[in-house]
Coordinates of C-alpha atoms in Angstrom, one line a residue:
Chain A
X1 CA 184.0 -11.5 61.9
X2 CA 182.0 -14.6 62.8
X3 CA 178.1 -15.0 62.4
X4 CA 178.0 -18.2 64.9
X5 CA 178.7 -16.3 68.1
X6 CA 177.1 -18.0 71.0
X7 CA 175.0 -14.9 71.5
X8 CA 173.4 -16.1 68.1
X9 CA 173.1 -19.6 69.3
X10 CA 171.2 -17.9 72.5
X11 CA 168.8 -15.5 70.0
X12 CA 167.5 -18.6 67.5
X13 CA 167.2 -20.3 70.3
X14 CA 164.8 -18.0 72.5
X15 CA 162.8 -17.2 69.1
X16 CA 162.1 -20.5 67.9
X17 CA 160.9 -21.1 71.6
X18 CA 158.4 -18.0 71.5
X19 CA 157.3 -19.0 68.3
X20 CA 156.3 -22.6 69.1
X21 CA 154.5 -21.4 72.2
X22 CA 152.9 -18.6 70.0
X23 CA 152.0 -21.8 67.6
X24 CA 150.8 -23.5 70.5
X25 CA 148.2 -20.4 71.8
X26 CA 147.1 -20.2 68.0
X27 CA 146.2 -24.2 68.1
X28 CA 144.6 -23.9 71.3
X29 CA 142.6 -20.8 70.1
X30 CA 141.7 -22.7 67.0
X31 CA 140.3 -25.3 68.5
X32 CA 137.8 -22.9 70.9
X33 CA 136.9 -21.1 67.6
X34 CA 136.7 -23.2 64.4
X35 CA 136.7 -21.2 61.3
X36 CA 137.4 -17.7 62.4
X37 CA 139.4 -15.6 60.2
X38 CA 140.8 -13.5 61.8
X39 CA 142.3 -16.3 64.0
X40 CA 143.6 -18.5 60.9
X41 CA 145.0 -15.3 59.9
X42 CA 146.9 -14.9 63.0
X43 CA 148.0 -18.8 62.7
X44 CA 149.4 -18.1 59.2
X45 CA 151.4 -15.4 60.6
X46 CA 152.3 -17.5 63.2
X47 CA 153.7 -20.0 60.3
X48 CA 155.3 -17.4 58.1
X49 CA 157.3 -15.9 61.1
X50 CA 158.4 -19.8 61.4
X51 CA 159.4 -20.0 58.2
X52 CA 161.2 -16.1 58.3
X53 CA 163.6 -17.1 61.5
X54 CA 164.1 -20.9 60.0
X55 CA 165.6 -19.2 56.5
X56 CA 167.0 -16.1 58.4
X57 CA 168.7 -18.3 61.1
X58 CA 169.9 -20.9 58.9
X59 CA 171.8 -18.2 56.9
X60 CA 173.4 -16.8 60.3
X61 CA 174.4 -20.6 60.8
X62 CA 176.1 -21.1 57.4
X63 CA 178.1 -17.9 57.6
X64 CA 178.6 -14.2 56.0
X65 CA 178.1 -15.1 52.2
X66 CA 175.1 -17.0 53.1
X67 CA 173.5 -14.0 54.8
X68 CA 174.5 -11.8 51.7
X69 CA 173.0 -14.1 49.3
X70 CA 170.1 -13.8 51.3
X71 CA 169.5 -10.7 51.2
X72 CA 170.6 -10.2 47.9
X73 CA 167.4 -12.6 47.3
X74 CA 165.2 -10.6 49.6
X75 CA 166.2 -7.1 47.4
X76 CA 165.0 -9.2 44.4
X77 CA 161.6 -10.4 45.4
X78 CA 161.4 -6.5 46.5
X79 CA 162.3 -4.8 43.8
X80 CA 160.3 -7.0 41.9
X81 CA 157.0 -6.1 43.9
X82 CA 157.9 -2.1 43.8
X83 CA 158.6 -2.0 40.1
X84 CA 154.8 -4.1 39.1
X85 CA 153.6 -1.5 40.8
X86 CA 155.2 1.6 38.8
X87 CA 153.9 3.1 35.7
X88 CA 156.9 1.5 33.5
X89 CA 156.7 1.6 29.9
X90 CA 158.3 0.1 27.5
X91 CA 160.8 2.5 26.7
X92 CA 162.0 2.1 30.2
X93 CA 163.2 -2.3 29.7
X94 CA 166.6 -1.7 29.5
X95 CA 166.8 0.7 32.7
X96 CA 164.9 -2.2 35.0
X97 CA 167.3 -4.8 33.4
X98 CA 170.3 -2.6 35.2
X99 CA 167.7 -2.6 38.2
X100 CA 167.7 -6.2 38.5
X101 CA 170.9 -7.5 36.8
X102 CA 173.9 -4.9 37.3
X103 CA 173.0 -2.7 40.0
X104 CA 171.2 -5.0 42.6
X105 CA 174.3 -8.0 42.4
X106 CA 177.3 -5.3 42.3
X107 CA 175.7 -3.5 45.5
X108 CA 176.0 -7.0 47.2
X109 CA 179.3 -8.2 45.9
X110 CA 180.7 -4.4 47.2
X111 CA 179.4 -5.2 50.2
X112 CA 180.9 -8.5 50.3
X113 CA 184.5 -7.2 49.6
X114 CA 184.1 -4.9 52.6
X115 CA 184.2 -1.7 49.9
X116 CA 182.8 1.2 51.8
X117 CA 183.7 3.7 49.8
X118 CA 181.9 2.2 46.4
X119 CA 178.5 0.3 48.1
X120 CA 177.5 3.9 50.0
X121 CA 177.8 5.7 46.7
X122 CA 176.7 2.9 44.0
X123 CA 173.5 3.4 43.6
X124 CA 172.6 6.6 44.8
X125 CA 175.5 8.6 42.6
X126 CA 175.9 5.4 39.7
X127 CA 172.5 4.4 39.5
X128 CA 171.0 7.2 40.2
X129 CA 172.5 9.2 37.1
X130 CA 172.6 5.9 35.2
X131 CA 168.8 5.5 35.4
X132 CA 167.7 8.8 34.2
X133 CA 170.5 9.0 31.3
X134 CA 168.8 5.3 30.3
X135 CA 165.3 6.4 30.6
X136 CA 166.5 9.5 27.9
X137 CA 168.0 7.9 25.6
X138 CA 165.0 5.5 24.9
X139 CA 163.6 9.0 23.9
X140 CA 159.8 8.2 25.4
X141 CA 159.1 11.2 27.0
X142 CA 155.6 10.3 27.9
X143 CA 155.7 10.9 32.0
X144 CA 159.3 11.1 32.2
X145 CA 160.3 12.2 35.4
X146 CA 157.2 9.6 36.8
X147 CA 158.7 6.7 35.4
X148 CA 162.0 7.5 35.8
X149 CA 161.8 8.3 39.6
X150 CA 159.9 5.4 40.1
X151 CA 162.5 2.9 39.1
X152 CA 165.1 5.1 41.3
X153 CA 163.0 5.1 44.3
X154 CA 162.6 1.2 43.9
X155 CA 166.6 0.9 43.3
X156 CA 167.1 2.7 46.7
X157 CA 164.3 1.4 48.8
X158 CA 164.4 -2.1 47.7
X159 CA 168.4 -2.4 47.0
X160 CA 170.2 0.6 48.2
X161 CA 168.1 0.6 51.7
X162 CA 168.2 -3.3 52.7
X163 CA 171.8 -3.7 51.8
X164 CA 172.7 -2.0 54.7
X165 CA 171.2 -4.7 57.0
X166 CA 174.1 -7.0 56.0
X167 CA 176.6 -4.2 55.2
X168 CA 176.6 -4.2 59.3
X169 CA 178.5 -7.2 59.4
X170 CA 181.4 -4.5 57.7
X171 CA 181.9 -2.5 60.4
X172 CA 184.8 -2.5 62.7
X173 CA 184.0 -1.4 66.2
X174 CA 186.9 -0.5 69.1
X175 CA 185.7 -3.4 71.6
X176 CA 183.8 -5.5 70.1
X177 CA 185.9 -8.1 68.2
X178 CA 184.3 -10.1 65.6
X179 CA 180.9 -9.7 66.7
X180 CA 179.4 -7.1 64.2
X181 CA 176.8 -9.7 62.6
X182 CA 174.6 -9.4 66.4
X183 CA 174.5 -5.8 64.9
X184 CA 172.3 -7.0 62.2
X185 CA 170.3 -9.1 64.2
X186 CA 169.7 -5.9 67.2
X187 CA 168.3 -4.2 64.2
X188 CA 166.2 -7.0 62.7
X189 CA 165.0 -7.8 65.8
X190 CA 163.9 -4.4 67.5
X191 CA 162.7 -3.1 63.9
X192 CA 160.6 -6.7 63.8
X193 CA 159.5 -6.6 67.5
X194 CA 158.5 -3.0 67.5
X195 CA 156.1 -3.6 64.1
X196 CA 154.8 -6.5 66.1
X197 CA 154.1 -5.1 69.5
X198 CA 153.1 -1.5 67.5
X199 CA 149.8 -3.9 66.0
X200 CA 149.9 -5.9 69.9
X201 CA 149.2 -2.8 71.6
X202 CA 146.9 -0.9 68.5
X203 CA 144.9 -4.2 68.6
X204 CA 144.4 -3.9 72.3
X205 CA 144.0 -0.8 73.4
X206 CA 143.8 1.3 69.8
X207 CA 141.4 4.6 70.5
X208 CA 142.8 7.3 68.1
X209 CA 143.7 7.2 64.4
X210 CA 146.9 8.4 63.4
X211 CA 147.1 9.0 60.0
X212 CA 143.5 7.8 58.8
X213 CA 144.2 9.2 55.3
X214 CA 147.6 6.6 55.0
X215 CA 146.9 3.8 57.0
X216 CA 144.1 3.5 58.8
X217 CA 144.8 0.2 61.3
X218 CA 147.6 3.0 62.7
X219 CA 146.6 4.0 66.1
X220 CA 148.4 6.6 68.6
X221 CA 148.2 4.0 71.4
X222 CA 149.7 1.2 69.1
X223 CA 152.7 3.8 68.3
X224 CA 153.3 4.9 71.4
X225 CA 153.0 1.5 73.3
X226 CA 154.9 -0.3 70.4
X227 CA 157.6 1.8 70.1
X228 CA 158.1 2.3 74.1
X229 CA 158.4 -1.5 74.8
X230 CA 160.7 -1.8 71.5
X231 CA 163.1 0.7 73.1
X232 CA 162.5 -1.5 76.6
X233 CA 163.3 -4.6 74.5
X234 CA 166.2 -2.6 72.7
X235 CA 168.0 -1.7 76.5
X236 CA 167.7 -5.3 77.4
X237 CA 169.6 -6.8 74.5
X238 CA 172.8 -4.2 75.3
X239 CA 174.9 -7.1 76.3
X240 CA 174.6 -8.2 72.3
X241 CA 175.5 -4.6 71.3
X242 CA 178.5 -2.6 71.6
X243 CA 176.4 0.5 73.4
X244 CA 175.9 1.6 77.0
X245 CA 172.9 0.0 78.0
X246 CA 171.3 3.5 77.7
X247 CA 172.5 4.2 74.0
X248 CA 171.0 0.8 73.4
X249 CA 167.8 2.0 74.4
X250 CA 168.1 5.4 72.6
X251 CA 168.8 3.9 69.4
X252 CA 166.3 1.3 69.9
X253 CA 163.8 4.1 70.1
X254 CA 165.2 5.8 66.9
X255 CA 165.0 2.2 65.2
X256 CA 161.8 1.5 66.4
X257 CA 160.5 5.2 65.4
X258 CA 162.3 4.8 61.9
X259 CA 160.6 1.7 61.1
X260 CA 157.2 3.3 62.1
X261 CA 157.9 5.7 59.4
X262 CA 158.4 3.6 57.3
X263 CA 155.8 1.7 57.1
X264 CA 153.8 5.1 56.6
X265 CA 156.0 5.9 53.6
X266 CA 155.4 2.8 52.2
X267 CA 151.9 2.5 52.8
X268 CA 151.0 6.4 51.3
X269 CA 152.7 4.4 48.2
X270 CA 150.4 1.6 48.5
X271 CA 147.7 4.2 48.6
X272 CA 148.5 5.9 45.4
X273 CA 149.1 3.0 43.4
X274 CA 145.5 1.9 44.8
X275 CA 146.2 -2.2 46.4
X276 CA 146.4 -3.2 49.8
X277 CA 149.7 -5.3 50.0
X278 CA 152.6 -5.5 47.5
X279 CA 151.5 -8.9 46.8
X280 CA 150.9 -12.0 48.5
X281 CA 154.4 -13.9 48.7
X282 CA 154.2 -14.3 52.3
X283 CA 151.1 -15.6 54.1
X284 CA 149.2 -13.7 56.3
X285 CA 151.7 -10.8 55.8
X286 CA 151.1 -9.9 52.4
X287 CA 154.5 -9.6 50.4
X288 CA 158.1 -8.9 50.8
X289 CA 157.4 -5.6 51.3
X290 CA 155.2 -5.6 53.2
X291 CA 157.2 -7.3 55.9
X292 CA 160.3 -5.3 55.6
X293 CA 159.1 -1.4 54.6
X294 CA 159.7 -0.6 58.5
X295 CA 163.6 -1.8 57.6
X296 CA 164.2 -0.5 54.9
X297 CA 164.4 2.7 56.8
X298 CA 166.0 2.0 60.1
X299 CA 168.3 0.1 58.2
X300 CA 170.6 2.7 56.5
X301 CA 170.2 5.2 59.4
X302 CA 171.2 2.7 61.9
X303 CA 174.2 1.7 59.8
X304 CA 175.0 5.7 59.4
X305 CA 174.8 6.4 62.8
X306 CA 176.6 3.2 64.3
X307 CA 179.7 3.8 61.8
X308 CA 180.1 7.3 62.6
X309 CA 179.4 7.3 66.4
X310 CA 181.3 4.1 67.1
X311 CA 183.0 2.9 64.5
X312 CA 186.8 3.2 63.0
X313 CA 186.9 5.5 60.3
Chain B
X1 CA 164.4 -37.5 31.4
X2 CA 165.9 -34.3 30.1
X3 CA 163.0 -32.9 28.9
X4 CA 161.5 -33.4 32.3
X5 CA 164.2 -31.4 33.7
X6 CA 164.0 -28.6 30.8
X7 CA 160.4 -28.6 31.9
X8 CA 160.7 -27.7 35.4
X9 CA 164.1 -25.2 34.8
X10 CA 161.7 -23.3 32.3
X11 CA 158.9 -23.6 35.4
X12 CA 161.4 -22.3 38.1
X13 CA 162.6 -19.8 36.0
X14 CA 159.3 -18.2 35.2
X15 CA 158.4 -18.2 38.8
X16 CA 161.3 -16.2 39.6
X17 CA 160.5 -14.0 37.0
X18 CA 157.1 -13.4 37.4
X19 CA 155.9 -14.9 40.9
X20 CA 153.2 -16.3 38.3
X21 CA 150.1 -16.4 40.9
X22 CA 147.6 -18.7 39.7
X23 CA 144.0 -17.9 40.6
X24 CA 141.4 -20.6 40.2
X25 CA 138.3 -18.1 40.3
X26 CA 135.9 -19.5 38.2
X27 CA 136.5 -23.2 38.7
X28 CA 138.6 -26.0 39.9
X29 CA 141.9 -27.5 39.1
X30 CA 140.2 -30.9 37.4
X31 CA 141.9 -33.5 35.3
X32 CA 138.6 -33.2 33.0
X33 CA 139.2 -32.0 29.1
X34 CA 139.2 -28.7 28.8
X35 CA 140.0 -25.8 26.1
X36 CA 142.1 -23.1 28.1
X37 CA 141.7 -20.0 26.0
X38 CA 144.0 -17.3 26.8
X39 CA 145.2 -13.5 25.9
X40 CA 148.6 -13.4 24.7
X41 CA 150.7 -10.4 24.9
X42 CA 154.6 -12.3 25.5
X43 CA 156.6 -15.6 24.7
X44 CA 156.4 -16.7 28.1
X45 CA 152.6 -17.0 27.6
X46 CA 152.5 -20.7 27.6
X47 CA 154.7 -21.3 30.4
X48 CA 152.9 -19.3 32.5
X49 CA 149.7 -20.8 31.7
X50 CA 151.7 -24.5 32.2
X51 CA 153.3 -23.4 35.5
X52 CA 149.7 -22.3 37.1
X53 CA 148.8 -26.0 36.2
X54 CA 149.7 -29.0 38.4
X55 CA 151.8 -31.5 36.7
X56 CA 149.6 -34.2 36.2
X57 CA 147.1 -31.5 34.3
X58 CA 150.5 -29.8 32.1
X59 CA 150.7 -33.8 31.1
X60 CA 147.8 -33.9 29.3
X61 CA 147.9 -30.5 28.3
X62 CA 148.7 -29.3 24.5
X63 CA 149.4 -25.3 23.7
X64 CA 148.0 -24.8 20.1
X65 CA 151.2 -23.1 18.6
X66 CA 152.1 -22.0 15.0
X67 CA 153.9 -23.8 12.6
X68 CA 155.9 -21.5 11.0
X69 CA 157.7 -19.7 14.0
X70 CA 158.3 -22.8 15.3
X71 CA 159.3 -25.3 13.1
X72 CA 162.1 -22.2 12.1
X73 CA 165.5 -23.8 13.6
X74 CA 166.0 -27.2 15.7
X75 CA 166.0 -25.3 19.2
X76 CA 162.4 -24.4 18.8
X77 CA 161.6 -28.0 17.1
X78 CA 162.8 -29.6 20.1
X79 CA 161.1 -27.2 22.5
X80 CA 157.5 -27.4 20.5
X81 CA 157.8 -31.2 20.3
X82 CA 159.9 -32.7 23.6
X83 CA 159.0 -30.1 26.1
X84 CA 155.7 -28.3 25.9
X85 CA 153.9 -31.2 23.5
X86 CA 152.6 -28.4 21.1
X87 CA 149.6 -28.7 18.5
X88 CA 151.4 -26.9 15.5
X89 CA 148.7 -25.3 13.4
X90 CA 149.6 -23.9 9.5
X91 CA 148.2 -20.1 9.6
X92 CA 148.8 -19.9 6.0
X93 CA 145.4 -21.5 5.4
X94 CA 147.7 -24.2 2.9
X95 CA 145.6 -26.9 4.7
X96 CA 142.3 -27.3 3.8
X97 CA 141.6 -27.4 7.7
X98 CA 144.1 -25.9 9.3
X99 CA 142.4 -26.8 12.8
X100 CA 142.4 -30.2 12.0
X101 CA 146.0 -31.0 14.2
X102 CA 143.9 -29.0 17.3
X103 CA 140.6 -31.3 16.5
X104 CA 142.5 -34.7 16.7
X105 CA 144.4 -33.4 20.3
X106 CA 141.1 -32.9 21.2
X107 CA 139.6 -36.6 20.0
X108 CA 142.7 -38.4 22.0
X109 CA 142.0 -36.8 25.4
X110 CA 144.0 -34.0 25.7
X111 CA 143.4 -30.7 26.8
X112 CA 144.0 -27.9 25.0
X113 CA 146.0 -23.8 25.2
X114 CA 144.2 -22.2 22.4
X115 CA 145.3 -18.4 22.1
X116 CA 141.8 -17.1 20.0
X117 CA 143.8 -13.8 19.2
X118 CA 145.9 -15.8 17.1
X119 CA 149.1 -13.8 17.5
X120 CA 150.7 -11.5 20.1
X121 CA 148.9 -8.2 21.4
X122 CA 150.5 -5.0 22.2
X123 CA 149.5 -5.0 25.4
X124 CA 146.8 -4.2 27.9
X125 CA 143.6 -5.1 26.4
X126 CA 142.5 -7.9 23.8
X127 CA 142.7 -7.9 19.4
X128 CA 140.3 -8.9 17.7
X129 CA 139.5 -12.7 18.4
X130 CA 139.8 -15.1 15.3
X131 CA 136.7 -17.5 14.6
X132 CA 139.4 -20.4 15.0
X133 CA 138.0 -20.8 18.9
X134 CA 134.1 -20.9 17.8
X135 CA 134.8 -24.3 15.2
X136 CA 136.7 -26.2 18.0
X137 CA 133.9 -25.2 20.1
X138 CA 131.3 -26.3 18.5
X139 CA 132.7 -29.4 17.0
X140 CA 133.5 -30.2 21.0
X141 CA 130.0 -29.1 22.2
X142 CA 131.2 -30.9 25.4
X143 CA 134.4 -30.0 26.0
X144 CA 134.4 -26.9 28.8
X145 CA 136.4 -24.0 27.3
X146 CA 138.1 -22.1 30.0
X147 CA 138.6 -18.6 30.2
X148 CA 142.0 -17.7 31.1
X149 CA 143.9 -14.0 31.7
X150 CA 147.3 -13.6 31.9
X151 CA 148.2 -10.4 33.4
X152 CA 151.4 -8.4 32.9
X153 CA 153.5 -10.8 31.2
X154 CA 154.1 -8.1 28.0
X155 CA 156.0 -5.9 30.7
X156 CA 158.5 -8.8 31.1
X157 CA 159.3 -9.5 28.1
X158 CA 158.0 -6.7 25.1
X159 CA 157.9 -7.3 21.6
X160 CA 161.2 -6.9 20.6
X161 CA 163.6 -7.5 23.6
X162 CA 165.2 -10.4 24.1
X163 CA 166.0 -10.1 27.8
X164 CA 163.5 -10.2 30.5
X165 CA 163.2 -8.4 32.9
X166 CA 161.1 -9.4 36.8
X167 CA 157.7 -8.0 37.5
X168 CA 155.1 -10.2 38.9
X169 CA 152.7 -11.9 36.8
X170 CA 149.2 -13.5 37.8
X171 CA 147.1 -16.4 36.1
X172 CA 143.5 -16.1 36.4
X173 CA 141.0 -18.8 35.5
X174 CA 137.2 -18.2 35.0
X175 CA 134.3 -19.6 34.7
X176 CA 134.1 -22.4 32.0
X177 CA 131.8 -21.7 29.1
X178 CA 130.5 -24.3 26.3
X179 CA 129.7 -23.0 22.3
X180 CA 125.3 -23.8 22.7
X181 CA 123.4 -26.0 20.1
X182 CA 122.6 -23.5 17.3
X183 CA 125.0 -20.4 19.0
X184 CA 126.4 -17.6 15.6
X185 CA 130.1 -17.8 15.5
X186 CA 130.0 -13.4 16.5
X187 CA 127.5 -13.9 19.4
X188 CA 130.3 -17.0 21.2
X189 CA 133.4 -15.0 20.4
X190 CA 131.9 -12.0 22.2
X191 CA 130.9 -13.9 24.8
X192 CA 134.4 -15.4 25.1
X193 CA 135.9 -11.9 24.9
X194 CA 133.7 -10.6 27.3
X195 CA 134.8 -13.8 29.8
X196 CA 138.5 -12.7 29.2
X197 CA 137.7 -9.1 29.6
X198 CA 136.0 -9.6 32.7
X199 CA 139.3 -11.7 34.3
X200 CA 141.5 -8.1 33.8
X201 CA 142.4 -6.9 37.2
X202 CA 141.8 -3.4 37.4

């Protein structure tokens, strides 16, 4: 299993190149329109996706553990986010200290030692009961199941759900060598490119509201033009996947249609809890969240459906 | 040296544990003498409050602290004294003015972290504020006394638990406020719970 295939070398490459030229539009609109928000916004962006394939790239450079750690990292600042938002008590410290301390760095050393059999069941048989059992014997009963399904949904969105971006690396496919890391990076970057072109197209030719109620800036054009050129975009890359050029596509559409989703599951929770973005880590983008709620849905599906389809077992 | 490195692992730390956004609504980061007067609801109050302040501010900034928790053991001495400067105050009233130690910070130059509730609240919302924050202010008629709220920090660390755990944290500063010529000690601790009331997020 290596992360620096030249396939990689070829991906980091290409992005850093759309990204300075994207940089360079954003200047050049800039300096035809001084101070106008919505175009500073779109330069911050800009600057944030910089930063994003800098850090992301970098950990593909220095190798498996790196990429881990990193997303070890990026199920922190997550989980952190979710759980602000939850109606926590007290009574419920000890649970989020297994959140944060046990159960998020024993996911990611499982899925370091390659151990299928534990990192697919961790959390949702382990933490799952483990929570709840917690949450009772602090004896707070005041919203029970609230609180206590709160910090499990947070435990498998923000833990549970990402860790199968780099659990990809684990898989052993008939064909395709050591290259299961470009696994991780198809996903990333058809989840990633489908949420972009999804606003792209909304932004340009949005007529009809989705789902007003949820998320209002989702239009039916945006969806359908985002998530057809994401599955476009998914056929061409088939060289870096182990698919027929027309599973590529296929699955593309599912990832592209998964992350859709979730986005809308994330933002009815957003909603509820009554703010606008998870918080402001990132900027222009809102927070960690906020940038990964499409993947923390396609990501475990795609893994699913790659190991079972294509994958020894 | 070491206590400069102490300082900023205690800094990092805290922003990994609570994110601790500082917001500068009400005014400026300045390097002028101010009385930051905060709620306090955790032990990581004050370095909160220090990491939403640039270094060359936390330098000149003092948190007002009390004697007898932390004068209890040589880990806290060396914390009060070498790393966060503190003002210790006697709440035992054994001084004849207690607030004298805060008063003479204030006649060198430094700034001040002056938590009016005098002790650690429950939680959401504010205790009721001691008159403590009214004599500084109106022996220091000219020194701006800045409103500060820190939210969430009791959900990181409750009364009680030793361990933290992550949430996110903000800092907000208001607008300064001075004690007027002639103000009652009740009518300038409302208005400085009111200014702290009005920083709560909803």
């Amino acid at each position: 299993m290596d992360t620096r295939t030249p396939e990689v070398y070829w991906i980091l490459g290409s992005l850093l190149a759309l990204v300075s030229l994207a940089s360079l539009i954003g200047l050049l609109l800039r300096r035809r329109q001084p101070a106008n928000p919505a175009i500073e916004n779109l330069n911050a962006r800009i600057r944030a996706w910089l930063v994003m394939i800098l850090i992301g790239g970098g950990a593909l450079l220095a190798g498996r553990i790196a990429v881990i750690l990193l997303f070890a990292c990026v199920s922190f600042l997550a989980l952190r986010e979710f759980v602000t938002q939850t109606p926590v008590r007290r009574a419920d410290h000890s649970a989020l200290f297994m959140c944060f301390f046990i159960a998020l760095p024993v996911q990611y050393l499982l899925i370091g030692a390659d151990k299928y059999g534990l990192f697919s069941i961790w959390i949702p048989v382990y933490g799952f009961l483990g929570l709840a059992v917690l949450a009772a014997l602090f004896t707070d009963t005041t919203r029970f199941l609230d609180r206590t399904a709160a910090t499990q949904w947070g435990l498998i969105v923000c833990v549970y759900c990402v860790s199968h971006i780099p659990a990809l690396m684990t898989l052993q496919i008939p064909g395709y060598g050591n290259r299961a890391p470009l696994l991780m990076v198809f996903l990333v970057l058809i989840t990633q490119a489908s949420d972009i072109l999804q606003y792209v197209w909304g932004k340009l030719f949005g007529r009809h509201p989705l789902v007003p109620a949820v998320s209002p800036s989702k239009t039916v054009e945006g969806l359908l033009g985002g998530v057809l050129s994401a599955t476009l975009l998914g056929a061409l890359l088939w060289r870096i996947t182990p698919f027929k050029i027309w599973q590529a596509g296929v699955i593309a559409l599912l990832i592209a249609v998964l992350g859709f989703l979730g986005g809308l599951v994330m933002s009815a929770i957003k909603r509820d809890r009554g703010i606008k973005d998870w918080s402001h880590l990132i900027e222009g983008h809102g927070g960690m969240l906020d940038r990964i709620d499409s993947l923390c849905f396609s990501a475990p599906v795609f893994f699913h459906l790659t190991r079972y389809f294509f994958g020894h077992t | 040296m070491i206590a400069g490195f102490i300082e900023s692992l205690l800094i990092v730390s805290v922003r990994l544990l609570a994110g601790a956004q500082a917001r500068w609504q009400g005014c400026g980061q300045s390097p002028e003498q101010r009385i930051y007067v905060a709620n306090h609801t955790s032990h990581l109050d004050v370095v909160l409050l220090f990491s939403a302040l640039p270094a060359a501010l936390r330098r000149r900034t003092r948190p007002i602290a009390a004697a007898e928790y932390w004068t209890a053991g040589p880990l806290r001495r060396y914390l009060i004294h070498n790393i966060f400067r503190g003002v210790l105050i006697e709440r035992d009233r054994s001084q004849l003015n207690p607030l004298e130690p805060a008063a003479s910070a204030l006649r060198q130059g430094d700034s001040l972290i002056f938590f009016p509730e005098g002790t650690r609240g429950p939680g959401e919302g504010l205790q009721p504020l001691k008159p403590g924050i009214f004599h500084l202010a109106s022996w220091f008629p000219g020194v701006d006394i800045v409103p500060v709220w820190i939210d969430n920090s009791y959900r990181i660390l409750p009364k009680g638990f030793a361990i933290p755990v992550p949430l996110l944290c903000s800092i907000t500063f208001g607008t300064p406020l001075r004690c007027k010529a002639g103000q009652q000690q009740n009518e300038f601790l409302a208005e400085v719970r009111t200014a702290l009331e009005a920083l709560q997020p909803c």
